[in-house]
């Protein structure tokens, strides 16, 4: 293999990696849209919307390190406790529970990247 062929293959590999990054971003955006649609559907229940859960820490309720955002279909996204994305239907998680949720198919938040904090790159 000569240098020009090697350079062509490096360029092709770079383009494919770029394409993968774009597709991952598009998938993450689609997941956010699905989550928002599920949230809107859950809020439009005949018996009224679900009450929002407070994430405000108190002495008896310390801030969670990890949070599982849920939808009517089940677990959706794992967030860090200090994530800047608003989360209404959620539950606090331990480190082990957060790692387990990611392993079971929950998405990592594209904003706070809980998977990186947990050492589980997706």
mmCIF file of C-alpha atoms in Angstrom:
data_model
loop_
_atom_site.group_PDB
_atom_site.id
_atom_site.type_symbol
_atom_site.label_atom_id
_atom_site.label_comp_id
_atom_site.label_asym_id
_atom_site.label_seq_id
_atom_site.Cartn_x
_atom_site.Cartn_y
_atom_site.Cartn_z
ATOM 1 C CA UNK A 1 0.000 0.000 0.000
ATOM 2 C CA UNK A 2 1.533 3.305 -1.045
ATOM 3 C CA UNK A 3 1.305 6.665 0.734
ATOM 4 C CA UNK A 4 -1.524 8.020 -1.442
ATOM 5 C CA UNK A 5 -3.694 4.960 -0.745
ATOM 6 C CA UNK A 6 -2.949 5.250 2.971
ATOM 7 C CA UNK A 7 -3.874 8.955 2.932
ATOM 8 C CA UNK A 8 -7.131 8.185 1.099
ATOM 9 C CA UNK A 9 -8.054 5.539 3.686
ATOM 10 C CA UNK A 10 -7.260 7.922 6.570
ATOM 11 C CA UNK A 11 -9.534 10.533 4.985
ATOM 12 C CA UNK A 12 -12.306 7.964 4.537
ATOM 13 C CA UNK A 13 -11.965 6.871 8.168
ATOM 14 C CA UNK A 14 -12.143 10.497 9.325
ATOM 15 C CA UNK A 15 -15.341 11.048 7.312
ATOM 16 C CA UNK A 16 -16.924 7.887 8.740
ATOM 17 C CA UNK A 17 -16.109 8.959 12.301
ATOM 18 C CA UNK A 18 -17.650 12.364 11.596
ATOM 19 C CA UNK A 19 -20.771 10.654 10.230
ATOM 20 C CA UNK A 20 -21.007 8.534 13.377
ATOM 21 C CA UNK A 21 -20.826 11.644 15.599
ATOM 22 C CA UNK A 22 -23.604 13.317 13.595
ATOM 23 C CA UNK A 23 -25.803 10.223 13.780
ATOM 24 C CA UNK A 24 -25.277 9.926 17.546
ATOM 25 C CA UNK A 25 -26.300 13.571 17.963
ATOM 26 C CA UNK A 26 -29.398 12.973 15.841
ATOM 27 C CA UNK A 27 -30.309 9.882 17.870
ATOM 28 C CA UNK A 28 -29.894 11.816 21.130
ATOM 29 C CA UNK A 29 -32.143 14.589 19.776
ATOM 30 C CA UNK A 30 -34.760 12.007 18.758
ATOM 31 C CA UNK A 31 -34.611 10.469 22.248
ATOM 32 C CA UNK A 32 -35.200 13.922 23.787
ATOM 33 C CA UNK A 33 -38.193 14.476 21.483
ATOM 34 C CA UNK A 34 -39.633 11.083 22.430
ATOM 35 C CA UNK A 35 -39.146 11.837 26.136
ATOM 36 C CA UNK A 36 -40.864 15.207 25.816
ATOM 37 C CA UNK A 37 -43.782 13.660 23.891
ATOM 38 C CA UNK A 38 -44.166 10.947 26.538
ATOM 39 C CA UNK A 39 -44.026 13.611 29.231
ATOM 40 C CA UNK A 40 -46.735 15.667 27.519
ATOM 41 C CA UNK A 41 -48.866 12.535 27.163
ATOM 42 C CA UNK A 42 -48.438 11.683 30.845
ATOM 43 C CA UNK A 43 -49.417 15.234 31.837
ATOM 44 C CA UNK A 44 -52.603 15.027 29.763
ATOM 45 C CA UNK A 45 -53.988 12.076 31.724
ATOM 46 C CA UNK A 46 -57.775 12.215 32.324
ATOM 47 C CA UNK A 47 -57.244 12.367 36.088
ATOM 48 C CA UNK A 48 -54.834 15.301 35.761
ATOM 49 C CA UNK A 49 -51.083 15.654 35.503
ATOM 50 C CA UNK A 50 -48.704 13.897 37.814
ATOM 51 C CA UNK A 51 -47.483 16.214 40.576
ATOM 52 C CA UNK A 52 -43.903 17.362 39.973
ATOM 53 C CA UNK A 53 -41.312 15.906 42.303
ATOM 54 C CA UNK A 54 -39.138 18.421 44.029
ATOM 55 C CA UNK A 55 -35.403 18.053 43.528
ATOM 56 C CA UNK A 56 -34.666 20.800 46.056
ATOM 57 C CA UNK A 57 -32.319 19.347 48.667
ATOM 58 C CA UNK A 58 -33.140 19.662 52.359
ATOM 59 C CA UNK A 59 -31.308 18.333 55.429
ATOM 60 C CA UNK A 60 -33.568 15.274 55.451
ATOM 61 C CA UNK A 61 -33.424 14.960 51.647
ATOM 62 C CA UNK A 62 -29.796 15.437 50.494
ATOM 63 C CA UNK A 63 -29.164 15.986 46.783
ATOM 64 C CA UNK A 64 -28.891 12.813 44.742
ATOM 65 C CA UNK A 65 -25.668 12.108 42.877
ATOM 66 C CA UNK A 66 -27.629 10.388 40.086
ATOM 67 C CA UNK A 67 -31.226 10.672 38.944
ATOM 68 C CA UNK A 68 -33.371 8.413 36.779
ATOM 69 C CA UNK A 69 -35.819 10.285 34.571
ATOM 70 C CA UNK A 70 -38.878 8.158 33.876
ATOM 71 C CA UNK A 71 -41.674 8.084 31.329
ATOM 72 C CA UNK A 72 -44.908 6.122 31.152
ATOM 73 C CA UNK A 73 -42.976 3.476 29.240
ATOM 74 C CA UNK A 74 -40.357 3.085 31.992
ATOM 75 C CA UNK A 75 -36.821 4.352 32.654
ATOM 76 C CA UNK A 76 -35.577 6.775 30.033
ATOM 77 C CA UNK A 77 -32.511 8.766 31.016
ATOM 78 C CA UNK A 78 -29.848 8.771 33.732
ATOM 79 C CA UNK A 79 -28.732 12.246 34.867
ATOM 80 C CA UNK A 80 -26.148 13.499 37.327
ATOM 81 C CA UNK A 81 -27.616 15.158 40.419
ATOM 82 C CA UNK A 82 -26.511 18.602 39.253
ATOM 83 C CA UNK A 83 -27.806 18.278 35.678
ATOM 84 C CA UNK A 84 -29.015 21.567 34.204
ATOM 85 C CA UNK A 85 -31.793 19.941 32.135
ATOM 86 C CA UNK A 86 -35.191 20.199 33.904
ATOM 87 C CA UNK A 87 -36.484 16.833 35.090
ATOM 88 C CA UNK A 88 -39.977 16.415 36.515
ATOM 89 C CA UNK A 89 -40.709 12.680 36.784
ATOM 90 C CA UNK A 90 -37.623 11.242 38.422
ATOM 91 C CA UNK A 91 -36.199 9.227 41.256
ATOM 92 C CA UNK A 92 -32.820 9.384 43.011
ATOM 93 C CA UNK A 93 -30.357 6.571 42.359
ATOM 94 C CA UNK A 94 -27.301 5.133 44.014
ATOM 95 C CA UNK A 95 -24.156 4.767 41.925
ATOM 96 C CA UNK A 96 -24.836 1.037 41.494
ATOM 97 C CA UNK A 97 -28.448 1.667 40.439
ATOM 98 C CA UNK A 98 -27.364 4.314 37.916
ATOM 99 C CA UNK A 99 -24.765 1.960 36.390
ATOM 100 C CA UNK A 100 -27.352 -0.815 36.273
ATOM 101 C CA UNK A 101 -29.936 1.432 34.576
ATOM 102 C CA UNK A 102 -27.413 2.372 31.878
ATOM 103 C CA UNK A 103 -26.479 -1.282 31.398
ATOM 104 C CA UNK A 104 -30.189 -2.143 31.083
ATOM 105 C CA UNK A 105 -30.682 0.330 28.242
ATOM 106 C CA UNK A 106 -31.481 3.701 29.804
ATOM 107 C CA UNK A 107 -29.893 6.561 27.885
ATOM 108 C CA UNK A 108 -27.298 8.827 29.455
ATOM 109 C CA UNK A 109 -28.306 12.479 29.456
ATOM 110 C CA UNK A 110 -26.610 14.244 26.533
ATOM 111 C CA UNK A 111 -26.252 17.377 28.673
ATOM 112 C CA UNK A 112 -24.601 16.156 31.874
ATOM 113 C CA UNK A 113 -23.239 12.883 30.441
ATOM 114 C CA UNK A 114 -23.853 10.735 33.513
ATOM 115 C CA UNK A 115 -22.225 7.821 31.688
ATOM 116 C CA UNK A 116 -18.880 9.626 31.734
ATOM 117 C CA UNK A 117 -19.189 10.420 35.443
ATOM 118 C CA UNK A 118 -19.970 6.763 36.092
ATOM 119 C CA UNK A 119 -17.131 5.580 33.872
ATOM 120 C CA UNK A 120 -19.481 3.879 31.391
ATOM 121 C CA UNK A 121 -18.889 5.480 28.041
ATOM 122 C CA UNK A 122 -21.637 4.605 25.584
#
